[in-house]
Amino acid sequence: MFVRKKPNKSGKISVQVIDKVRGSYKVAKTIGSSSDGAEVEELVSLGEEWIRNYKGILDIPFNNEEQVAASVLESVENITVSGTELLLDKVFNDIGFNVIQDDIFKWLVYSRICFPASKLKTCDYLQTYHGLGFQVQDLYRYMDKLYNNYKEIIQLISFGHTKKILGGSINIVFYDCTTLYFEVDQEDELRKTGFSKEGKHQNPQIVLGLLVGLEGYPLAYEIFEGNKFEGHTMIPVIETFRKKYSLPAPIVVADSGLLSKSNIKELLDNGYEFILGARLKSSGNNQKEKVLAIQLQNGESVSMDWEESLRMIVSYSERRAGKDRINRENGLKKLEKQLKTGKLNKTHINNRGYNKYLKMEGEIKIALDIDKFEQDGRWDGLKGYITNTKLDKEQVIENYNNLWKIEKAFRITKNEIKVRPVYHYKQRRIEAHISIAFVAYKVYKELERQLNEKGIKLSPQKAIEIAKGIYTVEIQLKSTGKKLRKTLFLNESQKKMAKMFGF
């Protein structure tokens, strides 16, 4: 844009603002006309000011940089962290969670990823870094709304997206569960004491079951009472999931913690194929002898008939053998130390962990059973997988080995997303909190996928850290009151991310 002085036939000079649009010059604004030279120059000044206001450009007199910098700084109205919103918006919307058009929902999810904390600290974080004035009661009320209206929608959206990125079908699922304890003493209908995977047996807890597809993409979750045996959680979650989405029975993969005769019977009765981690040392004597008679080299495996309609795949790994041996030796050293201090008595002689290496000598003396310790060494490096599938042994092992991705999902949920501690005691808000954590994990996992797809060699944590350094500055012009906003990309990492994700 520029100011033009155009002579008229009347002898006056018209002052116009000219703009170039698609290669042609057009009059954007006629400021006025005059035959007086001083008035014409005043009109030209008005035209230049109009351009500045129109474009929102701050006139910077470069001959006085310090004055300009001071003026700009005095005009700053707000500075917010905008990079995380720009980055996560792209992922959040791609999944389809933006159909839930509640800003609080989005910010609860983003906060769980970027700054997991209590609802009170979340309010402080959103105010300080994003300029959002949510009150803690707003968040609590929204948790109730989420529980009442969106819990099922959230899982439906996640399932649809996971199914899409897995090629349109769900042929295999992986199940595991964990426990989440509460730092309270009193139990209720949901929070009950039970076996804690975090070693907090005295604390009330809940059991969280998670179902994922290939690569650890989340499919469904469910929470159970804290005293629920983990082996009794798998079938309800899988059956509910299958019926909800009218799916054919997928292959179910789970670790040895879910292995039980009742689970195998229910899986068979409901038409499921499965791959379960086996407890080789707990098998019958004839079966154990059959396994120990196998001579396998590193990386080798064998398939054998086990029970009716079931096969046992046994593999051997030198690396696993070394790890097993170290664990046994460490367990023995711990027992030796406890024996020296006199802390062990006959009540400790049981089959729990490495206590199986204890024995009674006479009526009062407790000693180490080295023979049992050495016999256990025969199992070092051996791993069993029980299955009813038609897959070959290599495919069975490969699919089972994908279970580490659900273990990774729990690590991410507990460490990065920090699903606990849970600062709620009402069941509906506990369930809403788990829903937020589920969505946060889904967004985190999709961010990981998109980073890999774009060839960006960054972890989701690192990408988020880079995004946290992208700020937006808002300035209010003193002359007109107009507000200008500018997002600042201060280094190459930020610029590259903005380009790759299109913000």
Coordinates of C-alpha atoms in Angstrom, one line a residue:
M1 CA 0.0 0.0 0.0
F2 CA 1.1 3.6 -0.7
V3 CA -0.3 7.1 -0.7
R4 CA -0.9 8.7 -4.2
K5 CA -1.4 12.4 -5.0
K6 CA -3.6 12.5 -8.1
P7 CA -4.3 15.9 -9.9
N8 CA -7.9 16.5 -10.9
K9 CA -9.2 18.6 -13.9
S10 CA -10.6 21.0 -11.3
G11 CA -7.0 21.8 -10.2
K12 CA -7.3 20.1 -6.9
I13 CA -5.1 17.2 -5.7
S14 CA -6.8 14.0 -4.6
V15 CA -5.0 12.0 -1.9
Q16 CA -5.7 8.3 -2.2
V17 CA -4.4 5.0 -0.6
I18 CA -3.5 2.6 -3.4
D19 CA -3.3 -1.2 -2.9
K20 CA -1.9 -3.8 -5.3
V21 CA -4.4 -6.7 -5.6
R22 CA -3.6 -9.6 -8.0
G23 CA -1.2 -7.5 -10.0
S24 CA -3.6 -4.5 -10.4
Y25 CA -3.6 -1.2 -8.5
K26 CA -6.9 -0.2 -6.9
V27 CA -8.0 2.6 -4.7
A28 CA -8.4 1.3 -1.2
K29 CA -9.3 4.6 0.4
T30 CA -9.8 8.3 -0.7
I31 CA -8.5 10.5 2.0
G32 CA -9.6 13.8 0.5
S33 CA -8.7 16.6 -2.0
S34 CA -7.4 20.2 -1.8
S35 CA -5.7 22.8 -3.9
D36 CA -3.8 24.1 -0.9
G37 CA -0.3 22.5 -0.7
A38 CA -0.2 22.5 3.1
E39 CA -3.6 20.8 3.3
V40 CA -2.5 18.2 0.7
E41 CA 0.5 17.3 2.8
E42 CA -1.7 16.9 5.9
L43 CA -4.0 14.6 3.8
V44 CA -0.9 12.6 2.9
S45 CA 0.0 12.2 6.6
L46 CA -3.5 11.0 7.3
G47 CA -3.3 8.5 4.4
E48 CA 0.0 7.1 5.9
E49 CA -1.6 6.8 9.3
W50 CA -4.6 5.0 7.8
I51 CA -2.3 2.5 6.2
R52 CA -0.5 1.8 9.5
N53 CA -3.8 1.3 11.3
Y54 CA -5.2 -0.9 8.5
K55 CA -2.2 -3.2 8.5
G56 CA -1.7 -3.0 12.3
I57 CA 2.0 -2.0 11.7
L58 CA 3.8 -0.2 14.4
D59 CA 5.8 2.7 13.0
I60 CA 9.4 2.0 14.1
P61 CA 11.8 5.0 13.8
F62 CA 15.0 3.0 13.4
N63 CA 17.1 6.0 14.3
N64 CA 16.1 5.6 18.0
E65 CA 16.1 1.8 18.7
E66 CA 16.2 2.1 22.5
Q67 CA 13.1 4.4 22.5
V68 CA 11.3 2.0 20.2
A69 CA 12.1 -1.0 22.3
A70 CA 11.0 0.7 25.5
S71 CA 7.8 1.8 23.8
V72 CA 7.0 -1.7 22.6
L73 CA 7.8 -3.3 26.0
E74 CA 5.5 -0.7 27.7
S75 CA 2.7 -1.7 25.2
V76 CA 2.9 -5.5 26.0
E77 CA -0.5 -6.6 27.3
N78 CA 0.0 -10.3 27.6
I79 CA 2.6 -13.1 27.0
T80 CA 1.3 -16.7 26.9
V81 CA 2.8 -20.1 26.1
S82 CA 1.1 -21.0 22.8
G83 CA 3.3 -23.7 21.4
T84 CA 1.8 -26.6 23.3
E85 CA -1.8 -25.6 22.3
L86 CA -0.7 -25.2 18.6
L87 CA 1.0 -28.6 18.6
L88 CA -1.6 -30.5 20.6
D89 CA -4.6 -28.9 18.8
K90 CA -3.4 -30.5 15.6
V91 CA -3.2 -34.0 17.2
F92 CA -6.4 -33.6 19.3
N93 CA -8.4 -32.6 16.2
D94 CA -6.9 -35.3 14.0
I95 CA -8.1 -37.9 16.4
G96 CA -11.6 -36.3 16.5
F97 CA -11.9 -35.2 20.1
N98 CA -12.8 -31.7 19.0
V99 CA -16.4 -32.9 18.5
I100 CA -16.6 -32.3 22.2
Q101 CA -16.7 -28.6 22.0
D102 CA -15.8 -27.7 25.5
D103 CA -12.7 -25.7 26.1
I104 CA -12.4 -27.1 29.7
F105 CA -12.2 -30.6 28.3
K106 CA -9.4 -29.7 25.9
W107 CA -7.4 -27.9 28.6
L108 CA -7.8 -30.6 31.1
V109 CA -6.3 -33.0 28.6
Y110 CA -3.5 -30.7 27.6
S111 CA -2.7 -29.9 31.3
R112 CA -2.5 -33.6 32.1
I113 CA 0.1 -34.0 29.3
C114 CA 2.1 -30.8 29.9
F115 CA 1.6 -30.1 33.6
P116 CA -0.1 -33.0 35.5
A117 CA -1.2 -31.7 38.9
S118 CA -4.2 -31.3 41.2
K119 CA -7.2 -29.3 39.9
L120 CA -6.1 -26.3 42.0
K121 CA -2.6 -26.2 40.6
T122 CA -4.0 -26.8 37.1
C123 CA -6.0 -23.6 37.5
D124 CA -2.9 -21.7 38.5
Y125 CA -1.0 -23.2 35.6
L126 CA -3.7 -22.3 33.0
Q127 CA -3.9 -18.7 34.4
T128 CA -0.1 -18.2 34.6
Y129 CA 1.0 -19.7 31.3
H130 CA -2.1 -19.5 29.1
G131 CA -4.1 -16.5 30.5
L132 CA -7.2 -18.7 31.2
G133 CA -9.3 -17.7 34.1
F134 CA -10.9 -21.1 35.1
Q135 CA -11.8 -21.5 38.7
V136 CA -11.3 -24.8 40.5
Q137 CA -15.0 -25.2 40.9
D138 CA -15.4 -24.9 37.1
L139 CA -13.1 -27.9 36.7
Y140 CA -14.9 -30.0 39.4
R141 CA -18.3 -29.3 37.9
Y142 CA -17.0 -30.2 34.5
M143 CA -15.7 -33.6 35.8
D144 CA -19.4 -34.4 36.7
K145 CA -20.5 -33.3 33.2
L146 CA -17.8 -35.5 31.6
Y147 CA -18.8 -38.5 33.6
N148 CA -22.5 -38.0 32.8
N149 CA -22.2 -37.1 29.1
Y150 CA -18.9 -38.0 27.5
K151 CA -17.3 -41.1 29.0
E152 CA -18.7 -43.4 26.3
I153 CA -18.1 -40.9 23.5
I154 CA -14.5 -40.6 24.4
Q155 CA -13.9 -44.3 24.0
L156 CA -15.9 -44.4 20.8
I157 CA -13.8 -41.6 19.2
S158 CA -10.5 -43.3 20.4
F159 CA -11.6 -46.7 19.0
G160 CA -12.6 -45.2 15.6
H161 CA -9.3 -43.5 15.2
T162 CA -7.2 -46.5 16.4
K163 CA -9.2 -48.8 14.0
K164 CA -8.5 -46.4 11.2
I165 CA -4.7 -46.2 11.7
L166 CA -4.5 -50.0 12.1
G167 CA -6.0 -50.5 8.6
G168 CA -9.7 -50.8 9.4
S169 CA -9.7 -54.0 11.5
I170 CA -8.9 -55.1 15.0
N171 CA -7.6 -58.7 14.7
I172 CA -5.4 -58.9 17.8
V173 CA -5.7 -57.1 21.2
F174 CA -3.4 -56.9 24.2
Y175 CA -4.7 -56.8 27.8
D176 CA -3.1 -56.0 31.1
C177 CA -4.1 -54.3 34.3
T178 CA -2.4 -52.2 37.0
T179 CA -3.4 -50.8 40.4
L180 CA -3.7 -47.1 41.5
Y181 CA -3.5 -46.5 45.2
F182 CA -5.0 -43.6 47.2
E183 CA -3.3 -41.8 50.0
V184 CA -6.3 -42.3 52.4
D185 CA -7.2 -44.8 55.1
Q186 CA -10.9 -45.3 54.6
E187 CA -12.3 -47.7 52.1
D188 CA -15.5 -47.3 50.1
E189 CA -17.4 -49.4 47.5
L190 CA -14.7 -48.8 44.8
R191 CA -11.5 -48.0 46.7
K192 CA -10.5 -51.1 48.6
T193 CA -7.2 -52.6 49.8
G194 CA -5.9 -55.5 47.8
F195 CA -2.7 -56.8 46.1
S196 CA -0.9 -53.6 45.0
K197 CA 1.5 -53.7 42.1
E198 CA 3.1 -50.6 43.6
G199 CA 3.7 -52.2 46.9
K200 CA 1.1 -50.1 48.7
H201 CA -0.9 -53.0 50.2
Q202 CA -2.2 -51.0 53.1
N203 CA -3.7 -48.2 50.9
P204 CA -7.1 -48.4 49.3
Q205 CA -6.8 -48.7 45.6
I206 CA -8.6 -49.3 42.3
V207 CA -7.7 -51.8 39.5
L208 CA -7.3 -50.3 36.0
G209 CA -7.7 -52.7 33.0
L210 CA -6.4 -51.5 29.7
L211 CA -7.0 -53.0 26.2
V212 CA -4.7 -51.9 23.4
G213 CA -4.2 -52.8 19.7
L214 CA -0.9 -53.2 17.8
E215 CA 1.8 -50.7 18.6
G216 CA 0.1 -49.9 21.9
Y217 CA -2.8 -47.8 20.5
P218 CA -5.5 -47.6 23.1
L219 CA -8.9 -49.3 22.5
A220 CA -10.8 -49.5 25.8
Y221 CA -10.4 -49.4 29.6
E222 CA -12.3 -50.2 32.7
I223 CA -11.9 -49.7 36.4
F224 CA -12.6 -52.3 39.1
E225 CA -12.8 -52.5 42.9
G226 CA -9.3 -52.5 44.5
N227 CA -9.7 -56.0 45.9
K228 CA -10.6 -57.5 42.5
F229 CA -8.3 -60.4 41.4
E230 CA -6.6 -59.3 38.2
G231 CA -7.4 -62.6 36.6
H232 CA -11.1 -61.8 36.9
T233 CA -10.9 -58.5 35.0
M234 CA -9.8 -59.6 31.5
I235 CA -12.9 -61.4 30.2
P236 CA -15.4 -58.6 31.2
V237 CA -13.3 -56.0 29.5
I238 CA -12.8 -58.0 26.3
E239 CA -16.4 -59.1 26.1
T240 CA -17.8 -55.6 26.7
F241 CA -15.4 -54.2 24.0
R242 CA -16.3 -56.9 21.5
K243 CA -20.0 -56.6 21.9
K244 CA -20.0 -52.8 22.0
Y245 CA -18.4 -52.6 18.5
S246 CA -19.9 -55.8 17.1
L247 CA -16.5 -57.2 16.4
P248 CA -15.4 -60.8 15.5
A249 CA -13.4 -62.4 18.3
P250 CA -9.8 -61.1 18.1
I251 CA -6.7 -63.0 19.2
V252 CA -6.2 -62.1 22.9
V253 CA -2.6 -61.6 24.2
A254 CA -1.9 -61.4 27.9
D255 CA 0.9 -62.1 30.4
S256 CA 1.1 -65.0 32.9
G257 CA -0.6 -62.9 35.6
L258 CA -3.9 -63.5 33.6
L259 CA -3.3 -67.2 33.2
S260 CA -5.8 -69.3 35.0
K261 CA -7.9 -72.4 34.2
S262 CA -11.1 -70.3 34.5
N263 CA -9.8 -67.7 32.1
I264 CA -8.7 -70.3 29.5
K265 CA -12.1 -72.0 29.8
E266 CA -14.0 -68.7 29.3
L267 CA -11.8 -67.7 26.4
L268 CA -12.5 -71.1 24.7
D269 CA -16.2 -71.0 25.5
N270 CA -16.5 -67.5 23.9
G271 CA -14.6 -68.5 20.7
Y272 CA -11.4 -66.6 21.4
E273 CA -8.0 -67.5 20.2
F274 CA -5.3 -66.5 22.6
I275 CA -1.6 -66.3 23.5
L276 CA -0.9 -66.3 27.2
G277 CA 2.3 -66.2 29.1
A278 CA 2.9 -69.6 30.8
R279 CA 4.1 -70.5 34.3
L280 CA 6.4 -73.3 33.3
K281 CA 7.6 -74.1 36.8
S282 CA 4.0 -74.4 38.1
S283 CA 3.1 -77.1 35.5
G284 CA 2.6 -80.7 36.4
N285 CA 5.6 -82.9 37.0
N286 CA 5.3 -84.7 33.7
Q287 CA 5.0 -81.5 31.8
K288 CA 8.0 -79.9 33.7
E289 CA 10.2 -83.0 32.8
K290 CA 9.1 -82.7 29.2
V291 CA 10.2 -79.0 29.1
L292 CA 13.5 -79.6 30.9
A293 CA 14.4 -82.4 28.6
I294 CA 14.5 -79.9 25.7
Q295 CA 18.0 -78.8 24.7
L296 CA 17.7 -75.3 23.2
Q297 CA 20.4 -73.0 22.0
N298 CA 20.2 -69.2 22.1
G299 CA 17.2 -67.9 20.1
E300 CA 15.7 -71.4 19.5
S301 CA 12.1 -72.4 20.3
V302 CA 10.0 -75.5 20.1
S303 CA 6.2 -76.2 19.9
M304 CA 4.7 -79.1 21.8
D305 CA 1.3 -80.4 22.5
W306 CA 0.2 -79.5 26.0
E307 CA -3.3 -80.0 27.0
E308 CA -6.5 -80.6 25.0
S309 CA -6.6 -78.1 22.1
L310 CA -3.6 -76.2 23.5
R311 CA 0.0 -75.9 22.5
M312 CA 3.0 -74.8 24.5
I313 CA 5.7 -72.8 22.8
V314 CA 9.0 -72.8 24.7
S315 CA 11.9 -70.5 23.8
Y316 CA 15.4 -70.0 25.2
S317 CA 17.4 -66.8 25.4
E318 CA 20.9 -66.4 26.8
R319 CA 20.1 -62.8 27.7
R320 CA 17.1 -63.9 29.6
A321 CA 19.1 -66.6 31.3
G322 CA 21.6 -64.1 32.5
K323 CA 18.9 -61.8 33.9
D324 CA 17.2 -64.8 35.6
R325 CA 20.5 -65.9 37.2
I326 CA 21.2 -62.4 38.5
N327 CA 17.7 -62.1 40.0
R328 CA 18.1 -65.4 41.8
E329 CA 21.5 -64.5 43.1
N330 CA 20.3 -61.1 44.3
G331 CA 17.3 -62.8 46.0
L332 CA 19.7 -65.3 47.7
K333 CA 22.0 -62.4 48.9
K334 CA 19.0 -60.6 50.4
L335 CA 17.9 -63.8 52.3
E336 CA 21.5 -64.3 53.6
K337 CA 21.5 -60.7 54.9
Q338 CA 18.2 -61.2 56.7
L339 CA 19.4 -64.5 58.2
K340 CA 22.4 -62.8 59.7
T341 CA 20.2 -60.1 61.3
G342 CA 17.9 -62.8 62.8
K343 CA 14.8 -61.3 61.2
L344 CA 13.6 -64.5 59.6
N345 CA 11.5 -67.2 61.4
K346 CA 9.6 -70.2 60.3
T347 CA 6.6 -68.1 59.2
H348 CA 8.8 -66.8 56.4
I349 CA 9.2 -70.3 54.9
N350 CA 6.8 -70.3 52.0
N351 CA 6.7 -70.1 48.2
R352 CA 6.4 -66.3 47.9
G353 CA 9.2 -65.0 45.8
Y354 CA 12.7 -66.1 46.9
N355 CA 11.4 -67.3 50.3
K356 CA 11.2 -70.7 48.6
Y357 CA 14.9 -71.0 49.1
L358 CA 14.5 -71.2 52.9
K359 CA 14.2 -74.4 54.9
M360 CA 14.1 -75.6 58.5
E361 CA 17.1 -77.4 60.0
G362 CA 16.0 -79.1 63.1
E363 CA 13.2 -77.4 65.1
I364 CA 14.5 -73.9 65.4
K365 CA 17.2 -73.2 62.8
I366 CA 16.4 -71.6 59.4
A367 CA 18.9 -72.1 56.6
L368 CA 19.2 -71.6 52.9
D369 CA 18.1 -74.4 50.6
I370 CA 21.0 -74.3 48.1
D371 CA 19.8 -77.4 46.3
K372 CA 16.5 -75.8 45.5
F373 CA 18.4 -72.6 44.4
E374 CA 20.5 -74.6 42.0
Q375 CA 17.6 -76.7 40.7
D376 CA 15.8 -73.4 39.8
G377 CA 18.8 -72.5 37.6
R378 CA 17.7 -75.2 35.1
W379 CA 14.8 -72.8 34.2
D380 CA 17.0 -69.8 33.5
G381 CA 16.4 -68.4 30.0
L382 CA 13.3 -70.5 29.4
K383 CA 10.0 -68.8 28.5
G384 CA 6.7 -70.5 27.8
Y385 CA 3.6 -69.3 25.8
I386 CA 0.4 -71.3 25.9
T387 CA -1.9 -70.8 22.8
N388 CA -4.8 -72.3 20.8
T389 CA -4.0 -70.4 17.7
K390 CA -2.8 -71.8 14.3
L391 CA 0.1 -69.3 14.2
D392 CA 3.6 -70.8 13.9
K393 CA 5.8 -70.6 17.0
E394 CA 7.8 -67.6 15.7
Q395 CA 4.5 -65.6 15.2
V396 CA 3.3 -66.6 18.7
I397 CA 6.5 -65.3 20.3
E398 CA 6.5 -62.1 18.1
N399 CA 2.9 -61.3 19.1
Y400 CA 3.5 -62.0 22.8
N401 CA 6.6 -59.8 22.7
N402 CA 4.4 -56.8 21.8
L403 CA 3.1 -56.9 25.3
W404 CA 5.9 -54.6 26.3
K405 CA 4.0 -51.8 24.5
I406 CA 1.1 -52.0 27.0
E407 CA 3.6 -52.0 29.8
K408 CA 5.0 -48.9 28.2
A409 CA 1.5 -47.4 28.1
F410 CA 1.2 -47.9 31.9
R411 CA 4.6 -46.3 32.4
I412 CA 3.6 -43.3 30.3
T413 CA 0.3 -43.0 32.1
K414 CA 2.0 -43.2 35.5
N415 CA 5.1 -41.2 34.8
E416 CA 4.5 -38.6 32.1
I417 CA 0.7 -38.2 32.5
K418 CA 0.8 -38.9 36.2
V419 CA -2.6 -40.5 36.5
R420 CA -1.9 -40.7 40.3
P421 CA -2.1 -39.3 42.9
V422 CA -5.8 -39.0 42.4
Y423 CA -7.3 -36.1 44.4
H424 CA -10.9 -37.3 44.1
Y425 CA -13.0 -39.5 46.4
K426 CA -16.4 -39.5 44.6
Q427 CA -16.6 -42.4 42.2
R428 CA -17.9 -40.3 39.3
R429 CA -15.0 -38.0 39.5
I430 CA -12.5 -40.8 39.9
E431 CA -13.9 -42.2 36.7
A432 CA -13.8 -38.8 35.0
H433 CA -10.2 -38.4 36.0
I434 CA -9.3 -41.8 34.4
S435 CA -11.2 -40.7 31.3
I436 CA -9.0 -37.6 31.1
A437 CA -5.9 -39.7 31.5
F438 CA -7.1 -42.1 28.8
V439 CA -7.6 -39.2 26.3
A440 CA -4.2 -37.7 27.3
Y441 CA -2.5 -41.0 26.6
K442 CA -4.3 -41.3 23.3
V443 CA -3.1 -37.8 22.3
Y444 CA 0.4 -38.6 23.5
K445 CA 0.5 -41.8 21.5
E446 CA -0.9 -40.1 18.4
L447 CA 1.8 -37.4 18.7
E448 CA 4.4 -40.1 18.9
R449 CA 3.0 -41.7 15.7
Q450 CA 2.9 -38.4 13.8
L451 CA 6.5 -37.6 14.8
N452 CA 7.6 -40.9 13.5
E453 CA 5.5 -40.5 10.3
K454 CA 7.0 -37.1 9.6
G455 CA 10.5 -38.4 10.2
I456 CA 11.1 -36.2 13.2
K457 CA 13.5 -37.9 15.6
L458 CA 12.0 -36.6 18.8
S459 CA 10.2 -38.2 21.6
P460 CA 6.7 -36.8 22.5
Q461 CA 8.3 -35.4 25.7
K462 CA 11.0 -33.6 23.8
A463 CA 8.5 -32.2 21.2
I464 CA 6.3 -30.9 24.1
E465 CA 9.4 -29.3 25.7
I466 CA 10.2 -27.5 22.5
A467 CA 6.6 -26.3 22.1
K468 CA 6.7 -24.9 25.7
G469 CA 9.2 -22.4 24.5
I470 CA 6.9 -20.9 21.8
Y471 CA 5.3 -17.8 23.1
T472 CA 2.7 -15.4 21.8
V473 CA 3.0 -11.7 22.6
E474 CA 0.0 -9.3 22.6
I475 CA 0.6 -5.6 22.2
Q476 CA -1.9 -2.7 22.4
L477 CA -1.2 0.3 20.2
K478 CA -1.4 3.5 22.3
S479 CA -2.5 5.6 19.3
T480 CA -5.5 3.5 18.3
G481 CA -6.0 0.9 21.0
K482 CA -5.7 -1.8 18.4
K483 CA -4.2 -5.1 19.7
L484 CA -1.5 -6.9 17.8
R485 CA -0.5 -10.6 18.4
K486 CA 2.7 -12.2 17.3
T487 CA 3.8 -15.8 17.9
L488 CA 7.5 -16.0 18.3
F489 CA 9.6 -18.8 16.9
L490 CA 13.0 -18.2 18.4
N491 CA 15.1 -21.1 17.2
E492 CA 15.3 -23.6 14.4
S493 CA 13.7 -26.5 16.4
Q494 CA 10.6 -24.4 17.0
K495 CA 10.5 -23.2 13.4
K496 CA 10.9 -26.8 12.1
M497 CA 8.1 -28.1 14.3
A498 CA 5.8 -25.3 13.3
K499 CA 6.4 -26.1 9.6
M500 CA 6.0 -29.9 10.0
F501 CA 2.8 -29.6 12.0
G502 CA 1.4 -26.6 10.0
F503 CA 1.0 -24.0 12.7

